PDB file of N, CA and C in Angstrom:
ATOM      1  N   GLY A   1       0.856  -1.166  -0.070  1.00  0.00           N
ATOM      2  CA  GLY A   1      -0.101  -0.014   0.141  1.00  0.00           C
ATOM      3  C   GLY A   1       0.893   1.241   0.155  1.00  0.00           C
ATOM      4  N   PRO A   2       0.160   2.311   0.168  1.00  0.00           N
ATOM      5  CA  PRO A   2       0.850   3.688  -0.043  1.00  0.00           C
ATOM      6  C   PRO A   2       1.621   4.195   1.146  1.00  0.00           C
ATOM      7  N   PHE A   3       1.137   3.251   2.327  1.00  0.00           N
ATOM      8  CA  PHE A   3       1.765   3.680   3.830  1.00  0.00           C
ATOM      9  C   PHE A   3       2.955   3.174   3.934  1.00  0.00           C
ATOM     10  N   LEU A   4       3.775   3.836   4.959  1.00  0.00           N
ATOM     11  CA  LEU A   4       5.138   3.275   5.056  1.00  0.00           C
ATOM     12  C   LEU A   4       4.908   2.768   6.573  1.00  0.00           C
ATOM     13  N   PRO A   5       5.754   1.702   6.881  1.00  0.00           N
ATOM     14  CA  PRO A   5       5.723   1.126   8.244  1.00  0.00           C
ATOM     15  C   PRO A   5       5.923   2.174   9.279  1.00  0.00           C
ATOM     16  N   VAL A   6       5.348   1.849  10.383  1.00  0.00           N
ATOM     17  CA  VAL A   6       5.339   2.914  11.367  1.00  0.00           C
ATOM     18  C   VAL A   6       6.909   3.151  12.214  1.00  0.00           C
ATOM     19  N   SER A   7       7.593   1.627  12.173  1.00  0.00           N
ATOM     20  CA  SER A   7       8.846   1.726  12.512  1.00  0.00           C
ATOM     21  C   SER A   7       9.810   0.932  11.471  1.00  0.00           C
ATOM     22  N   LEU A   8      11.034   1.633  11.167  1.00  0.00           N
ATOM     23  CA  LEU A   8      11.988   1.059  10.426  1.00  0.00           C
ATOM     24  C   LEU A   8      13.385   0.795  11.103  1.00  0.00           C
ATOM     25  N   ASP A   9      13.916  -0.300  10.872  1.00  0.00           N
ATOM     26  CA  ASP A   9      15.336  -0.614  11.407  1.00  0.00           C
ATOM     27  C   ASP A   9      16.145   0.687  10.845  1.00  0.00           C
ATOM     28  N   PRO A  10      17.051   1.292  11.918  1.00  0.00           N
ATOM     29  CA  PRO A  10      17.826   2.239  11.624  1.00  0.00           C
ATOM     30  C   PRO A  10      18.534   2.168  10.099  1.00  0.00           C
ATOM     31  N   PRO A  11      19.081   0.777   9.943  1.00  0.00           N
ATOM     32  CA  PRO A  11      20.021   0.638   8.817  1.00  0.00           C
ATOM     33  C   PRO A  11      19.098   0.818   7.283  1.00  0.00           C
ATOM     34  N   ALA A  12      17.807   0.685   7.485  1.00  0.00           N
ATOM     35  CA  ALA A  12      16.936   0.635   6.429  1.00  0.00           C
ATOM     36  C   ALA A  12      16.425   2.188   5.904  1.00  0.00           C
ATOM     37  N   ARG A  13      16.621   3.151   6.923  1.00  0.00           N
ATOM     38  CA  ARG A  13      16.360   4.457   6.574  1.00  0.00           C
ATOM     39  C   ARG A  13      17.063   5.064   5.423  1.00  0.00           C
ATOM     40  N   PRO A  14      18.304   5.054   5.383  1.00  0.00           N
ATOM     41  CA  PRO A  14      19.022   5.677   4.278  1.00  0.00           C
ATOM     42  C   PRO A  14      18.492   5.169   3.003  1.00  0.00           C
ATOM     43  N   ALA A  15      18.240   4.038   2.691  1.00  0.00           N
ATOM     44  CA  ALA A  15      17.954   3.230   1.463  1.00  0.00           C
ATOM     45  C   ALA A  15      16.456   3.557   1.075  1.00  0.00           C
ATOM     46  N   LEU A  16      15.471   3.835   2.088  1.00  0.00           N
ATOM     47  CA  LEU A  16      14.237   4.289   2.018  1.00  0.00           C
ATOM     48  C   LEU A  16      14.339   5.659   1.660  1.00  0.00           C
ATOM     49  N   ARG A  17      15.188   6.443   2.254  1.00  0.00           N
ATOM     50  CA  ARG A  17      15.186   7.928   1.816  1.00  0.00           C
ATOM     51  C   ARG A  17      15.578   8.182   0.342  1.00  0.00           C
ATOM     52  N   LYS A  18      16.640   7.362   0.067  1.00  0.00           N
ATOM     53  CA  LYS A  18      17.014   7.489  -1.368  1.00  0.00           C
ATOM     54  C   LYS A  18      16.252   6.934  -2.253  1.00  0.00           C
ATOM     55  N   SER A  19      15.248   5.962  -2.059  1.00  0.00           N
ATOM     56  CA  SER A  19      14.224   5.447  -2.887  1.00  0.00           C
ATOM     57  C   SER A  19      13.081   6.614  -3.179  1.00  0.00           C
ATOM     58  N   LEU A  20      12.783   7.234  -1.960  1.00  0.00           N
ATOM     59  CA  LEU A  20      11.618   8.069  -1.782  1.00  0.00           C
ATOM     60  C   LEU A  20      12.032   9.297  -2.780  1.00  0.00           C
ATOM     61  N   LEU A  21      13.398   9.761  -2.452  1.00  0.00           N
ATOM     62  CA  LEU A  21      13.789  11.024  -3.165  1.00  0.00           C
ATOM     63  C   LEU A  21      13.887  10.677  -4.787  1.00  0.00           C
ATOM     64  N   ALA A  22      14.236   9.598  -5.158  1.00  0.00           N
ATOM     65  CA  ALA A  22      14.382   9.124  -6.449  1.00  0.00           C
ATOM     66  C   ALA A  22      12.971   9.151  -7.012  1.00  0.00           C
ATOM     67  N   GLN A  23      11.986   8.500  -6.411  1.00  0.00           N
ATOM     68  CA  GLN A  23      10.686   8.657  -6.818  1.00  0.00           C
ATOM     69  C   GLN A  23      10.070  10.083  -7.090  1.00  0.00           C
ATOM     70  N   ARG A  24      10.449  10.927  -6.117  1.00  0.00           N
ATOM     71  CA  ARG A  24       9.832  12.366  -6.267  1.00  0.00           C
ATOM     72  C   ARG A  24      10.362  13.034  -7.456  1.00  0.00           C
ATOM     73  N   ASP A  25      11.759  12.846  -7.641  1.00  0.00           N
ATOM     74  CA  ASP A  25      12.441  13.547  -8.780  1.00  0.00           C
ATOM     75  C   ASP A  25      11.951  12.945  -9.946  1.00  0.00           C
ATOM     76  N   ARG A  26      11.477  11.675 -10.134  1.00  0.00           N
ATOM     77  CA  ARG A  26      11.027  11.171 -11.322  1.00  0.00           C
ATOM     78  C   ARG A  26       9.586  11.893 -11.454  1.00  0.00           C
ATOM     79  N   PHE A  27       8.941  11.952 -10.400  1.00  0.00           N
ATOM     80  CA  PHE A  27       7.470  12.397 -10.423  1.00  0.00           C
ATOM     81  C   PHE A  27       7.332  13.871 -11.052  1.00  0.00           C
ATOM     82  N   VAL A  28       8.451  14.688 -10.619  1.00  0.00           N
ATOM     83  CA  VAL A  28       8.604  15.991 -10.807  1.00  0.00           C
ATOM     84  C   VAL A  28       8.770  16.555 -12.396  1.00  0.00           C
ATOM     85  N   ARG A  29       9.379  15.258 -13.017  1.00  0.00           N
ATOM     86  CA  ARG A  29       9.717  15.382 -14.354  1.00  0.00           C
ATOM     87  C   ARG A  29       8.364  14.818 -15.273  1.00  0.00           C
ATOM     88  N   SER A  30       7.471  14.161 -14.484  1.00  0.00           N
ATOM     89  CA  SER A  30       6.624  13.532 -15.324  1.00  0.00           C
ATOM     90  C   SER A  30       5.517  14.590 -15.973  1.00  0.00           C
ATOM     91  N   ALA A  31       4.591  14.106 -16.586  1.00  0.00           N
ATOM     92  CA  ALA A  31       3.295  14.749 -17.204  1.00  0.00           C
ATOM     93  C   ALA A  31       2.377  15.443 -16.257  1.00  0.00           C
ATOM     94  N   GLU A  32       2.200  14.655 -15.197  1.00  0.00           N
ATOM     95  CA  GLU A  32       1.328  14.800 -14.176  1.00  0.00           C
ATOM     96  C   GLU A  32       1.738  15.767 -13.086  1.00  0.00           C
ATOM     97  N   ALA A  33       2.901  16.142 -13.068  1.00  0.00           N
ATOM     98  CA  ALA A  33       3.562  16.995 -12.101  1.00  0.00           C
ATOM     99  C   ALA A  33       2.885  18.433 -12.013  1.00  0.00           C
ATOM    100  N   GLY A  34       2.453  19.112 -13.140  1.00  0.00           N
ATOM    101  CA  GLY A  34       2.175  20.532 -13.257  1.00  0.00           C
ATOM    102  C   GLY A  34       0.562  20.528 -12.660  1.00  0.00           C
ATOM    103  N   SER A  35      -0.154  19.498 -13.055  1.00  0.00           N
ATOM    104  CA  SER A  35      -1.565  19.420 -12.460  1.00  0.00           C
ATOM    105  C   SER A  35      -1.567  19.217 -10.814  1.00  0.00           C
ATOM    106  N   ALA A  36      -0.776  18.337 -10.630  1.00  0.00           N
ATOM    107  CA  ALA A  36      -0.580  18.144  -9.110  1.00  0.00           C
ATOM    108  C   ALA A  36      -0.219  19.191  -8.338  1.00  0.00           C
ATOM    109  N   LEU A  37       0.916  19.857  -8.867  1.00  0.00           N
ATOM    110  CA  LEU A  37       1.114  21.059  -8.095  1.00  0.00           C
ATOM    111  C   LEU A  37       0.243  22.335  -8.016  1.00  0.00           C
ATOM    112  N   ASP A  38      -0.652  22.316  -9.074  1.00  0.00           N
ATOM    113  CA  ASP A  38      -1.744  23.239  -9.189  1.00  0.00           C
ATOM    114  C   ASP A  38      -2.906  22.692  -8.059  1.00  0.00           C
ATOM    115  N   ALA A  39      -2.940  21.488  -8.032  1.00  0.00           N
ATOM    116  CA  ALA A  39      -3.868  21.180  -7.112  1.00  0.00           C
ATOM    117  C   ALA A  39      -3.520  21.282  -5.647  1.00  0.00           C
ATOM    118  N   LEU A  40      -2.340  21.003  -5.445  1.00  0.00           N
ATOM    119  CA  LEU A  40      -1.735  21.083  -4.277  1.00  0.00           C
ATOM    120  C   LEU A  40      -1.631  22.730  -3.821  1.00  0.00           C
ATOM    121  N   CYS A  41      -1.495  23.486  -4.461  1.00  0.00           N
ATOM    122  CA  CYS A  41      -1.430  24.937  -4.366  1.00  0.00           C
ATOM    123  C   CYS A  41      -2.891  25.306  -3.862  1.00  0.00           C
ATOM    124  N   ARG A  42      -3.851  24.764  -4.741  1.00  0.00           N
ATOM    125  CA  ARG A  42      -5.146  25.121  -4.435  1.00  0.00           C
ATOM    126  C   ARG A  42      -5.649  24.714  -2.943  1.00  0.00           C
ATOM    127  N   HIS A  43      -5.299  23.479  -2.687  1.00  0.00           N
ATOM    128  CA  HIS A  43      -5.626  22.797  -1.332  1.00  0.00           C
ATOM    129  C   HIS A  43      -4.828  23.725  -0.308  1.00  0.00           C
ATOM    130  N   LEU A  44      -3.473  24.114  -0.402  1.00  0.00           N
ATOM    131  CA  LEU A  44      -2.820  24.732   0.855  1.00  0.00           C
ATOM    132  C   LEU A  44      -3.361  26.281   0.718  1.00  0.00           C
ATOM    133  N   VAL A  45      -3.729  26.850  -0.215  1.00  0.00           N
ATOM    134  CA  VAL A  45      -4.441  28.283  -0.133  1.00  0.00           C
ATOM    135  C   VAL A  45      -5.765  28.232   0.597  1.00  0.00           C
ATOM    136  N   ALA A  46      -6.450  27.094   0.372  1.00  0.00           N
ATOM    137  CA  ALA A  46      -7.941  27.071   1.007  1.00  0.00           C
ATOM    138  C   ALA A  46      -7.469  26.585   2.376  1.00  0.00           C
ATOM    139  N   ALA A  47      -6.595  26.072   2.823  1.00  0.00           N
ATOM    140  CA  ALA A  47      -6.189  25.590   4.196  1.00  0.00           C
ATOM    141  C   ALA A  47      -5.923  26.869   4.974  1.00  0.00           C
ATOM    142  N   VAL A  48      -5.005  27.560   4.345  1.00  0.00           N
ATOM    143  CA  VAL A  48      -4.543  28.868   4.860  1.00  0.00           C
ATOM    144  C   VAL A  48      -5.536  29.776   5.028  1.00  0.00           C
ATOM    145  N   ARG A  49      -6.640  29.679   4.206  1.00  0.00           N
ATOM    146  CA  ARG A  49      -7.618  30.925   4.230  1.00  0.00           C
ATOM    147  C   ARG A  49      -8.517  30.515   5.665  1.00  0.00           C
ATOM    148  N   ARG A  50      -8.655  29.086   5.653  1.00  0.00           N
ATOM    149  CA  ARG A  50      -9.656  28.467   6.656  1.00  0.00           C
ATOM    150  C   ARG A  50      -8.904  28.809   8.200  1.00  0.00           C
ATOM    151  N   ALA A  51      -7.429  28.654   8.051  1.00  0.00           N
ATOM    152  CA  ALA A  51      -6.715  28.750   9.440  1.00  0.00           C
ATOM    153  C   ALA A  51      -6.660  30.261   9.733  1.00  0.00           C
ATOM    154  N   ALA A  52      -6.692  31.263   8.717  1.00  0.00           N
ATOM    155  CA  ALA A  52      -6.600  32.574   8.991  1.00  0.00           C
ATOM    156  C   ALA A  52      -5.317  33.019   9.918  1.00  0.00           C
ATOM    157  N   PRO A  53      -4.288  32.591   9.450  1.00  0.00           N
ATOM    158  CA  PRO A  53      -3.201  32.836  10.522  1.00  0.00           C
ATOM    159  C   PRO A  53      -2.771  34.385  10.353  1.00  0.00           C
ATOM    160  N   ARG A  54      -2.258  35.039  11.462  1.00  0.00           N
ATOM    161  CA  ARG A  54      -1.742  36.371  11.419  1.00  0.00           C
ATOM    162  C   ARG A  54      -0.529  36.434  10.816  1.00  0.00           C
ATOM    163  N   CYS A  55       0.321  35.464  10.919  1.00  0.00           N
ATOM    164  CA  CYS A  55       1.550  35.388  10.038  1.00  0.00           C
ATOM    165  C   CYS A  55       1.825  33.957   9.483  1.00  0.00           C
ATOM    166  N   LEU A  56       2.402  34.004   8.344  1.00  0.00           N
ATOM    167  CA  LEU A  56       2.480  32.689   7.596  1.00  0.00           C
ATOM    168  C   LEU A  56       4.049  32.568   7.329  1.00  0.00           C
ATOM    169  N   GLY A  57       4.619  31.533   7.669  1.00  0.00           N
ATOM    170  CA  GLY A  57       6.017  31.195   7.270  1.00  0.00           C
ATOM    171  C   GLY A  57       6.268  30.516   5.933  1.00  0.00           C
ATOM    172  N   LEU A  58       7.171  30.996   5.228  1.00  0.00           N
ATOM    173  CA  LEU A  58       7.389  30.229   3.921  1.00  0.00           C
ATOM    174  C   LEU A  58       8.702  29.776   4.014  1.00  0.00           C
ATOM    175  N   TYR A  59       8.807  28.826   2.963  1.00  0.00           N
ATOM    176  CA  TYR A  59      10.314  28.164   3.010  1.00  0.00           C
ATOM    177  C   TYR A  59      10.870  28.105   1.722  1.00  0.00           C
ATOM    178  N   ALA A  60      12.003  27.938   1.327  1.00  0.00           N
ATOM    179  CA  ALA A  60      12.796  27.914   0.337  1.00  0.00           C
ATOM    180  C   ALA A  60      12.812  26.643  -0.266  1.00  0.00           C
ATOM    181  N   ALA A  61      11.985  26.336  -1.266  1.00  0.00           N
ATOM    182  CA  ALA A  61      12.172  24.874  -1.732  1.00  0.00           C
ATOM    183  C   ALA A  61      13.489  24.394  -2.369  1.00  0.00           C
ATOM    184  N   MET A  62      13.744  23.235  -2.147  1.00  0.00           N
ATOM    185  CA  MET A  62      15.008  22.801  -2.638  1.00  0.00           C
ATOM    186  C   MET A  62      15.024  21.646  -3.557  1.00  0.00           C
ATOM    187  N   GLY A  63      15.678  21.469  -4.548  1.00  0.00           N
ATOM    188  CA  GLY A  63      15.694  20.483  -5.325  1.00  0.00           C
ATOM    189  C   GLY A  63      14.265  20.179  -5.961  1.00  0.00           C
ATOM    190  N   SER A  64      13.971  19.059  -5.971  1.00  0.00           N
ATOM    191  CA  SER A  64      12.559  18.818  -6.422  1.00  0.00           C
ATOM    192  C   SER A  64      11.375  19.003  -5.501  1.00  0.00           C
ATOM    193  N   GLU A  65      11.399  19.665  -4.688  1.00  0.00           N
ATOM    194  CA  GLU A  65      10.456  20.027  -3.534  1.00  0.00           C
ATOM    195  C   GLU A  65       9.387  20.753  -4.255  1.00  0.00           C
ATOM    196  N   SER A  66       8.283  20.808  -3.963  1.00  0.00           N
ATOM    197  CA  SER A  66       7.160  21.381  -4.600  1.00  0.00           C
ATOM    198  C   SER A  66       7.263  22.939  -3.879  1.00  0.00           C
ATOM    199  N   ASN A  67       7.249  23.858  -4.743  1.00  0.00           N
ATOM    200  CA  ASN A  67       7.284  25.477  -4.512  1.00  0.00           C
ATOM    201  C   ASN A  67       5.880  26.032  -4.708  1.00  0.00           C
ATOM    202  N   VAL A  68       5.410  26.145  -3.397  1.00  0.00           N
ATOM    203  CA  VAL A  68       3.891  26.888  -3.407  1.00  0.00           C
ATOM    204  C   VAL A  68       4.116  28.100  -3.010  1.00  0.00           C
ATOM    205  N   ASN A  69       5.175  28.763  -2.882  1.00  0.00           N
ATOM    206  CA  ASN A  69       5.406  30.030  -2.259  1.00  0.00           C
ATOM    207  C   ASN A  69       4.575  31.233  -3.254  1.00  0.00           C
ATOM    208  N   ALA A  70       4.428  30.891  -4.600  1.00  0.00           N
ATOM    209  CA  ALA A  70       3.907  32.028  -5.356  1.00  0.00           C
ATOM    210  C   ALA A  70       2.457  32.007  -5.072  1.00  0.00           C
ATOM    211  N   ALA A  71       1.907  30.866  -5.210  1.00  0.00           N
ATOM    212  CA  ALA A  71       0.427  30.794  -4.837  1.00  0.00           C
ATOM    213  C   ALA A  71      -0.141  31.362  -3.451  1.00  0.00           C
ATOM    214  N   LEU A  72       0.848  30.930  -2.363  1.00  0.00           N
ATOM    215  CA  LEU A  72       0.693  31.576  -1.098  1.00  0.00           C
ATOM    216  C   LEU A  72       0.768  33.249  -0.971  1.00  0.00           C
ATOM    217  N   VAL A  73       1.781  33.700  -1.738  1.00  0.00           N
ATOM    218  CA  VAL A  73       1.987  35.075  -1.572  1.00  0.00           C
ATOM    219  C   VAL A  73       0.850  35.574  -2.235  1.00  0.00           C
ATOM    220  N   ALA A  74       0.566  35.368  -3.440  1.00  0.00           N
ATOM    221  CA  ALA A  74      -0.525  35.847  -4.435  1.00  0.00           C
ATOM    222  C   ALA A  74      -1.921  35.877  -3.449  1.00  0.00           C
ATOM    223  N   ASP A  75      -2.148  34.768  -2.763  1.00  0.00           N
ATOM    224  CA  ASP A  75      -3.272  34.660  -2.082  1.00  0.00           C
ATOM    225  C   ASP A  75      -3.098  35.804  -0.880  1.00  0.00           C
ATOM    226  N   ALA A  76      -1.940  35.907  -0.210  1.00  0.00           N
ATOM    227  CA  ALA A  76      -1.733  36.578   1.043  1.00  0.00           C
ATOM    228  C   ALA A  76      -2.154  37.932   0.660  1.00  0.00           C
ATOM    229  N   ALA A  77      -1.906  38.682  -0.380  1.00  0.00           N
ATOM    230  CA  ALA A  77      -2.132  39.930  -0.943  1.00  0.00           C
ATOM    231  C   ALA A  77      -3.827  40.151  -0.527  1.00  0.00           C
ATOM    232  N   ALA A  78      -4.731  39.163  -0.635  1.00  0.00           N
ATOM    233  CA  ALA A  78      -5.958  39.434  -0.298  1.00  0.00           C
ATOM    234  C   ALA A  78      -6.329  39.283   1.141  1.00  0.00           C
ATOM    235  N   MET A  79      -5.397  38.685   1.879  1.00  0.00           N
ATOM    236  CA  MET A  79      -5.856  38.291   3.355  1.00  0.00           C
ATOM    237  C   MET A  79      -4.824  39.279   4.194  1.00  0.00           C
ATOM    238  N   PRO A  80      -5.339  39.598   5.362  1.00  0.00           N
ATOM    239  CA  PRO A  80      -4.364  40.420   6.172  1.00  0.00           C
ATOM    240  C   PRO A  80      -3.604  39.692   7.123  1.00  0.00           C
ATOM    241  N   MET A  81      -2.614  39.214   6.604  1.00  0.00           N
ATOM    242  CA  MET A  81      -1.471  38.559   7.180  1.00  0.00           C
ATOM    243  C   MET A  81      -0.097  38.780   6.791  1.00  0.00           C
ATOM    244  N   ARG A  82       0.744  38.864   7.822  1.00  0.00           N
ATOM    245  CA  ARG A  82       2.315  38.924   7.422  1.00  0.00           C
ATOM    246  C   ARG A  82       2.739  37.784   7.045  1.00  0.00           C
ATOM    247  N   LEU A  83       3.992  37.894   6.206  1.00  0.00           N
ATOM    248  CA  LEU A  83       4.636  36.796   5.648  1.00  0.00           C
ATOM    249  C   LEU A  83       6.010  36.876   6.335  1.00  0.00           C
ATOM    250  N   ALA A  84       6.312  35.642   6.530  1.00  0.00           N
ATOM    251  CA  ALA A  84       8.049  35.329   7.110  1.00  0.00           C
ATOM    252  C   ALA A  84       8.411  34.642   5.872  1.00  0.00           C
ATOM    253  N   LEU A  85       9.378  35.248   5.315  1.00  0.00           N
ATOM    254  CA  LEU A  85      10.107  34.903   4.180  1.00  0.00           C
ATOM    255  C   LEU A  85      11.484  34.191   4.606  1.00  0.00           C
ATOM    256  N   PRO A  86      11.935  33.119   3.707  1.00  0.00           N
ATOM    257  CA  PRO A  86      13.245  32.667   4.111  1.00  0.00           C
ATOM    258  C   PRO A  86      14.212  33.597   3.696  1.00  0.00           C
ATOM    259  N   SER A  87      15.382  33.804   4.557  1.00  0.00           N
ATOM    260  CA  SER A  87      16.561  34.565   3.943  1.00  0.00           C
ATOM    261  C   SER A  87      17.563  33.787   3.238  1.00  0.00           C
TER     262      SER A  87
END
């Protein structure tokens, strides 16, 4: 199934991490990646609107991580919240 075991033997963790990073890298280059990122952005923007934080911390995406900052920053302009940006 899609779920990982709750506990892993410490020696198995590096191999699992390497495998998961490789899967993410392949997905980012796939045809489905663009629509998946759009859906993720819509979901996160809706969640942030429901939470209505006074301050939202953003992060700098690295490598093949999903970068949702543009969607959150654009939506933040319509909401009264401060943004904490990475330096």
